């Protein structure tokens, strides 16, 4: 089993998504790869194109335009996209009028070069340029190649109401920040998504209100680094010091935003992702403790348990500081679930440093984890300044050790729920059988239980947990 597989399954099939709405003059087929942010961006793109006469289709053969939202985080993610491009090309052979566009991180990374590398591509658009899509599509219709990969200081798509795609009608993503300023040496995101900026809280609240009006029950606030959220009237986070004193004084940070969301919508449930240890302040934990409707689950990537590796990765914290944060979480939020991202075999990683990662995992005993072998990415500081010198076999072996330990801890954490009664938000039919519901508890554990005929998706129900695997809790609805 490898890390990519884990991320596909544990992020509940979010990694790959196709979408479908129908009936209009022009049809666009959109496919998304990568993070939750990409899925939300595809919803923003669907909204932008809807206003320009495009509806979406889930039949790529019926499409006038295929857009693929791409991921560059690891080489394998890019290879997956390349394979899909071959598939689209075969459709273009049957329908020569079909136009094909790439958006997202790979578009930003490769820019116009992408058009040279993939002959059948018509359009390349980066994550900050989606408003330009209607214009780019016109250029393509005129037989021109269209590229816009400009990164923006301001763009948050704040005013665009995403068209919810492939939705279960219960849970939705809402973006709150874009870009990242952290410059972890292994990571391509700061180059593909630009500098960090936050979205106006008023537009966030408005989007959640729209979701509530459509009966959605759970919102996940999204950003590369949500704890760094800071609204002071717009613009790049790094320019905060240049803002007026008034703007600085009235700034809204992440703890305040959480508080605002939870208070305004007491009947909805909130999650957020991703937290960065260096930016997670105690007041965020206190906001979580204060509100029952903020889920008790924190995705807190650590990448490595070794301070020397963390330093080479340019993570702005040590092993000890991370442990201190974990201790605070345990103190302020008893029973809060924790998950991680870990990279095996980063540049120069020794066996002793790898053991530090295993021992940190033993200390925390994470509920879930997303685990990857280090993948050297062109353009990153690690690529430029460090040797990708851990042999492939060693990386794989270390990754497998990390995965095995995580599975042990996941099972241990899940077993603790046996005998307990947990609140579950029903998301829909279980994957295996339509006689069962699936949903998640506050701690983000997937819960599967038989239907009784009295519940529907979107209901909060009490479930008594009777059994588990390392990935799923099994139980029965408690009769009222
Ligand atoms: N802050 C972001 C992180 C994006 S990347 C977020 O919102 O999740 C997600 C994870 O991919 C990282 O935490 C890291 O564990 C992994 N990753 C990033 N670059 C990588 C690389 N070059 N090789 C392997 N894994 C990588
Ligand atoms: Fe990447 Fe580090 Fe930002 S992992 S997204 S540079 S916090």
Coordinates of C-alpha atoms and ligand atoms in Angstrom, one line a residue:
X1 CA 0.0 0.0 0.0
X2 CA 1.4 3.4 -0.8
X3 CA 0.8 7.0 0.4
X4 CA -1.2 8.1 -2.7
X5 CA -3.7 5.2 -2.2
X6 CA -4.1 6.2 1.4
X7 CA -4.9 9.8 0.5
X8 CA -7.4 8.8 -2.2
X9 CA -9.3 6.6 0.2
X10 CA -9.1 8.5 3.4
X11 CA -10.1 11.8 1.9
X12 CA -13.3 10.1 1.0
X13 CA -12.8 9.9 -2.7
X14 CA -12.2 13.6 -2.9
X15 CA -8.9 13.2 -4.8
X16 CA -10.6 12.5 -8.1
X17 CA -14.0 14.0 -9.0
X18 CA -16.1 14.3 -12.1
X19 CA -19.2 16.5 -12.2
X20 CA -22.5 16.8 -13.8
X21 CA -25.3 19.3 -14.6
X22 CA -27.1 19.4 -17.9
X23 CA -29.1 21.4 -20.5
X24 CA -27.6 24.4 -22.2
X25 CA -26.1 25.4 -25.4
X26 CA -22.5 24.6 -24.5
X27 CA -21.2 21.9 -22.3
X28 CA -18.1 21.7 -20.2
X29 CA -16.8 18.5 -18.6
X30 CA -14.6 19.2 -15.5
X31 CA -12.4 16.7 -13.8
X32 CA -10.5 17.6 -10.6
X33 CA -7.3 16.1 -9.1
X34 CA -5.5 16.9 -5.9
X35 CA -6.6 18.7 -2.8
X36 CA -10.0 19.9 -1.5
X37 CA -9.1 23.4 -2.6
X38 CA -9.0 22.2 -6.2
X39 CA -12.5 20.7 -5.8
X40 CA -13.7 24.0 -4.5
X41 CA -11.9 25.8 -7.3
X42 CA -13.7 23.6 -9.9
X43 CA -17.0 24.7 -8.3
X44 CA -15.9 28.3 -8.7
X45 CA -15.0 27.7 -12.4
X46 CA -18.4 26.0 -13.0
X47 CA -20.0 29.1 -11.6
X48 CA -18.0 31.5 -13.8
X49 CA -18.8 29.5 -16.9
X50 CA -22.4 29.1 -16.0
X51 CA -22.8 32.8 -16.3
X52 CA -21.3 32.6 -19.8
X53 CA -23.7 30.0 -21.3
X54 CA -21.9 26.8 -20.2
X55 CA -23.4 24.1 -18.3
X56 CA -21.5 21.1 -17.0
X57 CA -21.9 17.5 -18.2
X58 CA -20.7 14.2 -16.8
X59 CA -20.3 12.8 -20.3
X60 CA -17.0 13.8 -21.6
X61 CA -17.9 12.6 -25.1
X62 CA -20.8 15.2 -25.2
X63 CA -18.6 18.1 -24.1
X64 CA -17.5 21.1 -26.2
X65 CA -14.8 21.8 -23.6
X66 CA -12.9 19.5 -21.2
X67 CA -11.2 21.2 -18.3
X68 CA -8.9 19.3 -16.0
X69 CA -8.0 20.8 -12.7
X70 CA -4.5 19.6 -11.9
X71 CA -2.1 18.9 -9.0
X72 CA 1.7 19.2 -8.9
X73 CA 2.4 18.2 -5.3
X74 CA 4.1 15.0 -6.2
X75 CA 5.4 13.6 -9.5
X76 CA 2.8 10.8 -9.5
X77 CA 0.0 13.4 -9.4
X78 CA 1.3 14.9 -12.6
X79 CA 1.7 11.5 -14.2
X80 CA -2.0 10.8 -13.5
X81 CA -2.9 14.0 -15.3
X82 CA -0.7 13.2 -18.3
X83 CA -2.5 9.9 -18.6
X84 CA -5.9 11.6 -18.5
X85 CA -4.7 14.0 -21.3
X86 CA -4.1 10.9 -23.5
X87 CA -7.7 9.9 -22.9
X88 CA -9.0 13.3 -23.8
X89 CA -6.9 13.2 -27.0
X90 CA -8.6 10.0 -28.1
X91 CA -12.0 11.8 -27.7
X92 CA -10.7 14.8 -29.7
X93 CA -9.9 12.4 -32.5
X94 CA -13.6 11.6 -32.8
X95 CA -14.7 15.1 -32.1
X96 CA -12.2 17.6 -33.6
X97 CA -14.2 20.6 -32.4
X98 CA -13.5 19.6 -28.8
X99 CA -11.3 22.0 -26.9
X100 CA -9.1 20.9 -24.0
X101 CA -7.9 23.1 -21.2
X102 CA -5.7 22.6 -18.1
X103 CA -6.2 24.6 -14.9
X104 CA -4.7 24.5 -11.4
X105 CA -1.2 23.9 -10.2
X106 CA 0.3 22.0 -13.1
X107 CA -0.9 24.8 -15.4
X108 CA 0.8 27.3 -13.2
X109 CA 4.0 25.3 -13.0
X110 CA 4.4 24.6 -16.7
X111 CA 2.8 27.7 -18.2
X112 CA 2.9 28.0 -22.0
X113 CA 5.4 25.1 -22.1
X114 CA 2.5 22.8 -21.4
X115 CA 1.0 23.7 -24.8
X116 CA 4.3 22.7 -26.5
X117 CA 4.5 19.4 -24.5
X118 CA 0.9 18.3 -25.2
X119 CA 0.0 19.1 -28.8
X120 CA -3.8 18.7 -28.3
X121 CA -4.0 21.3 -25.5
X122 CA -5.8 24.5 -26.3
X123 CA -5.8 26.4 -23.0
X124 CA -3.7 26.8 -19.9
X125 CA -5.1 28.8 -16.9
X126 CA -3.6 29.2 -13.5
X127 CA -5.4 29.2 -10.1
X128 CA -5.7 33.0 -9.9
X129 CA -6.9 33.6 -13.5
X130 CA -10.2 31.7 -13.6
X131 CA -12.2 34.9 -14.1
X132 CA -10.4 35.2 -17.5
X133 CA -11.7 31.8 -18.6
X134 CA -14.6 33.2 -20.7
X135 CA -12.2 35.4 -22.6
X136 CA -9.6 32.6 -23.0
X137 CA -12.4 30.3 -24.4
X138 CA -13.2 33.0 -27.0
X139 CA -9.5 33.1 -28.0
X140 CA -9.5 29.4 -28.4
X141 CA -12.7 29.5 -30.5
X142 CA -10.8 32.0 -32.8
X143 CA -8.2 29.3 -33.3
X144 CA -5.7 30.8 -30.9
X145 CA -3.9 29.2 -28.0
X146 CA -4.8 30.8 -24.8
X147 CA -2.7 31.1 -21.6
X148 CA -3.2 33.1 -18.4
X149 CA -1.1 32.1 -15.5
X150 CA -0.9 35.5 -13.7
X151 CA -0.8 35.2 -10.0
X152 CA -2.8 37.8 -8.0
X153 CA -2.3 39.9 -4.9
X154 CA -6.1 40.2 -4.3
X155 CA -8.0 37.4 -5.9
X156 CA -10.1 35.3 -3.5
X157 CA -13.2 34.8 -5.7
X158 CA -15.1 36.2 -2.7
X159 CA -18.1 37.3 -4.7
X160 CA -18.5 34.0 -6.7
X161 CA -21.1 31.6 -5.5
X162 CA -19.6 28.1 -6.3
X163 CA -21.9 25.7 -8.2
X164 CA -21.9 22.7 -5.8
X165 CA -20.8 19.7 -7.9
X166 CA -21.0 16.0 -7.1
X167 CA -22.5 17.2 -3.9
X168 CA -24.1 15.1 -1.2
X169 CA -26.3 18.1 -0.3
X170 CA -25.0 17.9 3.3
X171 CA -21.3 18.9 3.5
X172 CA -19.5 21.6 1.5
X173 CA -16.2 23.4 1.3
X174 CA -15.8 27.2 1.7
X175 CA -12.4 28.7 0.9
X176 CA -11.1 31.3 3.3
X177 CA -7.5 31.9 2.2
X178 CA -5.5 31.4 -1.0
X179 CA -1.8 30.8 -1.5
X180 CA 0.9 30.1 1.0
X181 CA 3.8 32.1 2.3
X182 CA 5.5 29.3 4.3
X183 CA 8.1 28.2 1.7
X184 CA 8.5 24.6 3.1
X185 CA 11.6 23.6 1.0
X186 CA 9.9 20.5 -0.5
X187 CA 6.6 22.2 -1.5
X188 CA 5.6 23.5 -4.9
X189 CA 2.4 25.2 -3.6
X190 CA 3.9 28.7 -2.9
X191 CA 5.0 28.7 -6.6
X192 CA 1.8 27.5 -8.1
X193 CA -0.7 29.3 -5.8
X194 CA 1.2 32.4 -5.1
X195 CA 1.3 34.6 -1.9
X196 CA -1.2 34.2 0.9
X197 CA -4.3 36.4 1.1
X198 CA -7.5 36.1 3.1
X199 CA -11.1 36.4 2.1
X200 CA -13.5 39.0 3.5
X201 CA -15.4 37.4 6.4
X202 CA -18.7 39.0 5.2
X203 CA -18.5 37.1 2.0
X204 CA -17.6 33.9 3.9
X205 CA -20.7 34.3 6.2
X206 CA -22.8 35.0 3.1
X207 CA -21.7 31.9 1.4
X208 CA -22.4 29.8 4.5
X209 CA -25.9 31.4 4.7
X210 CA -26.5 30.4 1.1
X211 CA -25.5 26.8 2.0
X212 CA -27.7 26.8 5.1
X213 CA -30.6 28.0 2.9
X214 CA -30.0 25.0 0.7
X215 CA -30.1 22.8 3.8
X216 CA -26.4 22.0 4.0
X217 CA -25.3 21.0 7.5
X218 CA -21.6 21.0 7.6
X219 CA -18.9 23.4 6.2
X220 CA -15.2 22.8 6.0
X221 CA -13.3 26.1 5.9
X222 CA -10.4 25.7 3.5
X223 CA -6.9 27.1 3.1
X224 CA -3.3 26.0 2.7
X225 CA -2.8 27.4 6.2
X226 CA -6.1 28.4 7.8
X227 CA -4.5 29.5 11.1
X228 CA -2.8 32.2 9.3
X229 CA -6.1 33.7 8.2
X230 CA -6.1 37.5 8.7
X231 CA -8.6 39.9 7.2
X232 CA -7.6 43.5 7.3
X233 CA -9.4 44.9 4.2
X234 CA -7.8 42.7 1.6
X235 CA -4.4 42.2 -0.1
X236 CA -1.4 40.1 0.7
X237 CA -0.9 38.9 4.3
X238 CA 2.8 40.0 4.1
X239 CA 1.6 43.6 3.6
X240 CA -0.3 43.7 6.9
X241 CA 2.3 46.0 8.5
X242 CA 1.6 48.5 5.7
X243 CA -2.1 48.6 6.4
X244 CA -3.6 51.6 8.3
X245 CA -3.7 51.5 12.1
X246 CA -7.5 51.4 11.9
X247 CA -7.4 48.3 9.5
X248 CA -4.9 46.6 11.8
X249 CA -7.0 47.2 14.9
X250 CA -10.1 45.8 13.3
X251 CA -8.4 42.8 11.7
X252 CA -10.2 39.5 12.0
X253 CA -8.0 36.4 12.7
X254 CA -8.8 32.7 12.4
X255 CA -10.0 32.2 16.0
X256 CA -12.4 35.1 15.6
X257 CA -13.6 33.8 12.2
X258 CA -14.3 30.4 13.7
X259 CA -16.2 32.0 16.6
X260 CA -18.2 34.1 14.1
X261 CA -19.2 31.1 12.0
X262 CA -20.1 28.9 15.0
X263 CA -22.1 31.7 16.6
X264 CA -24.0 32.8 13.5
X265 CA -24.9 29.2 12.5
X266 CA -25.4 27.2 15.7
X267 CA -27.3 24.5 13.8
X268 CA -24.4 23.8 11.4
X269 CA -21.2 22.0 12.0
X270 CA -17.8 23.4 11.2
X271 CA -14.4 21.8 10.2
X272 CA -11.3 23.4 8.9
X273 CA -8.2 22.3 7.0
X274 CA -5.2 22.6 7.0
X275 CA -3.6 23.8 10.2
X276 CA 0.1 24.6 10.3
X277 CA 1.7 24.0 13.6
X278 CA 3.7 27.2 13.6
X279 CA 0.6 29.3 13.1
X280 CA -1.9 27.4 15.3
X281 CA -2.5 29.7 18.3
X282 CA -4.1 28.7 21.6
X283 CA -7.0 31.0 21.0
X284 CA -8.0 28.8 18.1
X285 CA -8.2 25.9 20.5
X286 CA -10.2 28.0 22.9
X287 CA -12.7 28.9 20.1
X288 CA -13.0 25.2 19.4
X289 CA -13.6 24.4 23.1
X290 CA -16.2 27.1 23.4
X291 CA -18.4 25.8 20.5
X292 CA -19.9 22.3 20.4
X293 CA -20.5 22.8 16.7
X294 CA -16.8 23.1 15.8
X295 CA -15.7 19.6 15.2
X296 CA -13.1 18.2 17.6
X297 CA -10.7 17.2 14.9
X298 CA -7.4 18.9 13.8
X299 CA -5.4 18.0 10.8
X300 CA -1.9 19.0 11.9
X301 CA 0.7 18.0 9.4
X302 CA 4.1 17.4 11.0
X303 CA 6.1 16.0 8.0
X304 CA 8.9 14.7 10.2
X305 CA 9.5 14.0 13.9
X306 CA 13.1 15.1 13.7
X307 CA 14.1 18.7 14.5
X308 CA 17.0 18.5 12.0
X309 CA 14.8 17.3 9.2
X310 CA 12.2 20.0 10.1
X311 CA 14.9 22.5 9.8
X312 CA 16.0 21.3 6.4
X313 CA 12.3 21.4 5.4
X314 CA 12.1 25.0 6.6
X315 CA 9.2 24.1 8.9
X316 CA 9.2 26.9 11.5
X317 CA 9.0 24.7 14.5
X318 CA 11.0 22.0 16.3
X319 CA 9.9 18.5 17.5
X320 CA 9.6 19.9 21.0
X321 CA 7.4 22.8 20.0
X322 CA 5.1 20.5 18.1
X323 CA 4.9 18.2 21.2
X324 CA 4.0 21.2 23.3
X325 CA 1.2 22.1 20.9
X326 CA -0.1 18.5 21.1
X327 CA 0.0 18.7 24.9
X328 CA -2.0 21.9 24.8
X329 CA -4.6 20.4 22.4
X330 CA -4.9 17.4 24.8
X331 CA -5.4 19.7 27.7
X332 CA -7.8 22.2 26.1
X333 CA -9.7 19.8 23.9
X334 CA -9.8 16.4 25.6
X335 CA -10.9 13.7 23.1
X336 CA -10.0 15.8 20.1
X337 CA -8.9 13.7 17.1
X338 CA -5.6 14.5 15.3
X339 CA -4.3 13.6 11.9
X340 CA -0.9 14.2 10.2
X341 CA 0.9 14.5 6.9
X342 CA 4.3 12.8 7.0
X343 CA 6.9 12.7 4.3
X344 CA 9.3 9.6 4.3
X345 CA 12.8 9.9 2.9
X346 CA 13.3 13.7 2.6
X347 CA 16.7 14.9 1.5
X348 CA 19.5 13.6 3.7
X349 CA 17.1 11.7 6.1
X350 CA 19.1 9.3 8.2
X351 CA 17.8 6.1 9.9
X352 CA 18.0 7.9 13.3
X353 CA 15.9 10.8 11.9
X354 CA 13.3 8.4 10.5
X355 CA 13.2 6.7 14.0
X356 CA 12.4 10.2 15.4
X357 CA 9.3 10.3 13.2
X358 CA 8.2 6.8 14.4
X359 CA 8.7 7.9 18.0
X360 CA 6.7 11.1 17.6
X361 CA 3.9 9.0 16.1
X362 CA 4.1 6.8 19.1
X363 CA 3.8 9.9 21.4
X364 CA 0.8 11.4 19.6
X365 CA -1.0 8.2 18.4
X366 CA -2.7 10.0 15.6
X367 CA -6.3 9.0 14.6
X368 CA -5.5 9.2 10.9
X369 CA -2.6 10.0 8.6
X370 CA -1.7 10.9 5.1
X371 CA 1.8 9.5 4.2
X372 CA 4.0 10.1 1.3
X373 CA 7.4 9.2 -0.1
X374 CA 9.4 12.4 -0.8
X375 CA 9.0 13.4 -4.4
X376 CA 11.6 15.9 -5.7
X377 CA 9.7 18.9 -7.3
X378 CA 11.4 21.1 -9.9
X379 CA 11.6 24.7 -8.8
X380 CA 11.4 24.1 -5.1
X381 CA 14.3 25.2 -2.7
X382 CA 15.0 21.5 -1.9
X383 CA 15.3 20.7 -5.6
X384 CA 17.7 23.6 -6.0
X385 CA 19.8 23.2 -2.9
X386 CA 19.7 19.6 -1.6
X387 CA 20.3 16.2 -3.0
X388 CA 17.3 13.8 -3.2
X389 CA 19.7 11.1 -1.9
X390 CA 17.6 8.6 0.0
X391 CA 17.4 5.5 -2.2
X392 CA 14.0 4.7 -3.6
X393 CA 13.9 1.3 -1.8
X394 CA 14.7 3.0 1.6
X395 CA 12.0 5.6 1.1
X396 CA 9.5 2.9 0.3
X397 CA 10.6 0.8 3.4
X398 CA 10.4 3.8 5.7
X399 CA 7.0 4.8 4.2
X400 CA 5.7 1.3 4.8
X401 CA 6.9 1.4 8.5
X402 CA 5.1 4.7 8.9
X403 CA 1.9 3.4 7.3
X404 CA 2.0 0.2 9.4
X405 CA 2.4 2.2 12.6
X406 CA -0.4 4.5 11.6
X407 CA -2.8 1.6 11.0
X408 CA -2.0 0.3 14.4
X409 CA -2.8 3.7 16.0
X410 CA -5.9 4.2 13.9
X411 CA -7.3 0.9 15.1
X412 CA -6.4 1.7 18.7
X413 CA -8.2 5.1 18.4
X414 CA -11.2 3.6 16.7
X415 CA -11.5 0.9 19.4
X416 CA -11.8 3.6 22.0
X417 CA -15.2 4.5 20.5
X418 CA -16.6 1.0 21.0
X419 CA -19.4 1.2 23.6
X420 CA -19.7 4.9 23.3
X421 CA -22.7 6.8 21.8
X422 CA -21.6 9.4 19.2
X423 CA -23.4 12.1 17.2
X424 CA -23.2 11.4 13.5
X425 CA -24.2 13.7 10.6
X426 CA -25.7 11.4 7.9
X427 CA -24.1 12.1 4.5
X428 CA -25.7 9.4 2.5
X429 CA -25.7 5.6 1.6
X430 CA -22.7 3.6 2.7
X431 CA -20.4 2.6 -0.1
X432 CA -21.0 -1.1 0.3
X433 CA -24.8 -1.2 0.8
X434 CA -27.8 1.1 0.4
X435 CA -29.3 -0.6 3.5
X436 CA -26.7 1.3 5.6
X437 CA -26.0 5.0 6.2
X438 CA -22.6 6.6 6.4
X439 CA -21.6 9.8 8.2
X440 CA -18.9 11.2 10.4
X441 CA -18.7 11.9 14.1
X442 CA -17.2 15.1 15.5
X443 CA -13.7 13.5 15.5
X444 CA -14.0 12.8 11.7
X445 CA -14.3 9.0 12.1
X446 CA -16.5 7.4 9.4
X447 CA -19.5 5.7 11.0
X448 CA -21.6 3.1 9.2
X449 CA -24.9 1.8 10.6
X450 CA -28.1 0.1 9.3
X451 CA -31.0 2.3 8.2
X452 CA -34.1 2.2 10.4
X453 CA -36.5 4.1 8.0
X454 CA -36.7 7.1 10.4
X455 CA -33.6 9.0 9.2
X456 CA -32.4 10.9 6.1
X457 CA -29.2 12.5 4.9
X458 CA -28.6 15.7 6.7
X459 CA -30.0 14.4 10.0
X460 CA -27.8 14.3 13.2
X461 CA -28.3 11.0 14.9
X462 CA -27.0 9.3 18.0
X463 CA -25.2 6.1 17.2
X464 CA -24.1 3.4 19.6
X465 CA -20.7 2.1 18.4
X466 CA -20.4 -1.7 18.6
X467 CA -17.5 -2.6 16.4
X468 CA -14.8 -1.1 14.2
X469 CA -12.0 -1.5 11.6
X470 CA -9.0 0.8 11.5
X471 CA -11.0 3.1 9.1
X472 CA -14.7 2.7 10.1
X473 CA -16.9 2.6 13.1
X474 CA -19.9 0.3 13.0
X475 CA -23.0 0.8 15.2
X476 CA -26.7 1.2 15.5
X477 CA -28.9 4.2 15.8
X478 CA -30.2 4.8 19.3
X479 CA -33.9 4.7 19.2
X480 CA -35.5 8.0 20.4
Ligands
LIG1 N1 -0.8 23.2 3.7 C1 -1.3 22.3 2.7 C2 -0.3 21.3 2.3 C3 -0.4 21.0 0.9 S1 0.5 19.7 0.4 C4 -2.6 21.8 2.9 O1 -3.6 22.5 2.9 O2 -2.8 20.6 3.1 C5 -0.2 18.3 1.3 C6 0.9 17.4 1.8 O3 1.6 16.9 0.7 C7 1.9 18.1 2.6 O4 1.6 18.3 4.0 C8 3.1 17.1 2.5 O5 3.0 16.1 3.5 C9 2.9 16.5 1.2 N2 3.9 17.0 0.2 C10 4.1 18.2 -0.2 N3 5.1 18.3 -1.0 C11 5.6 17.0 -1.2 C12 6.7 16.4 -1.9 N4 7.5 17.2 -2.6 N5 6.9 15.1 -1.7 C13 6.1 14.3 -1.0 N6 5.0 14.9 -0.3 C14 4.8 16.2 -0.4
LIG2 FE1 3.3 23.7 1.2 FE2 4.3 24.3 3.6 FE3 2.5 25.9 2.5 S1 3.6 22.3 2.9 S2 1.3 24.6 1.2 S3 4.6 25.5 1.7 S4 2.6 25.2 4.7

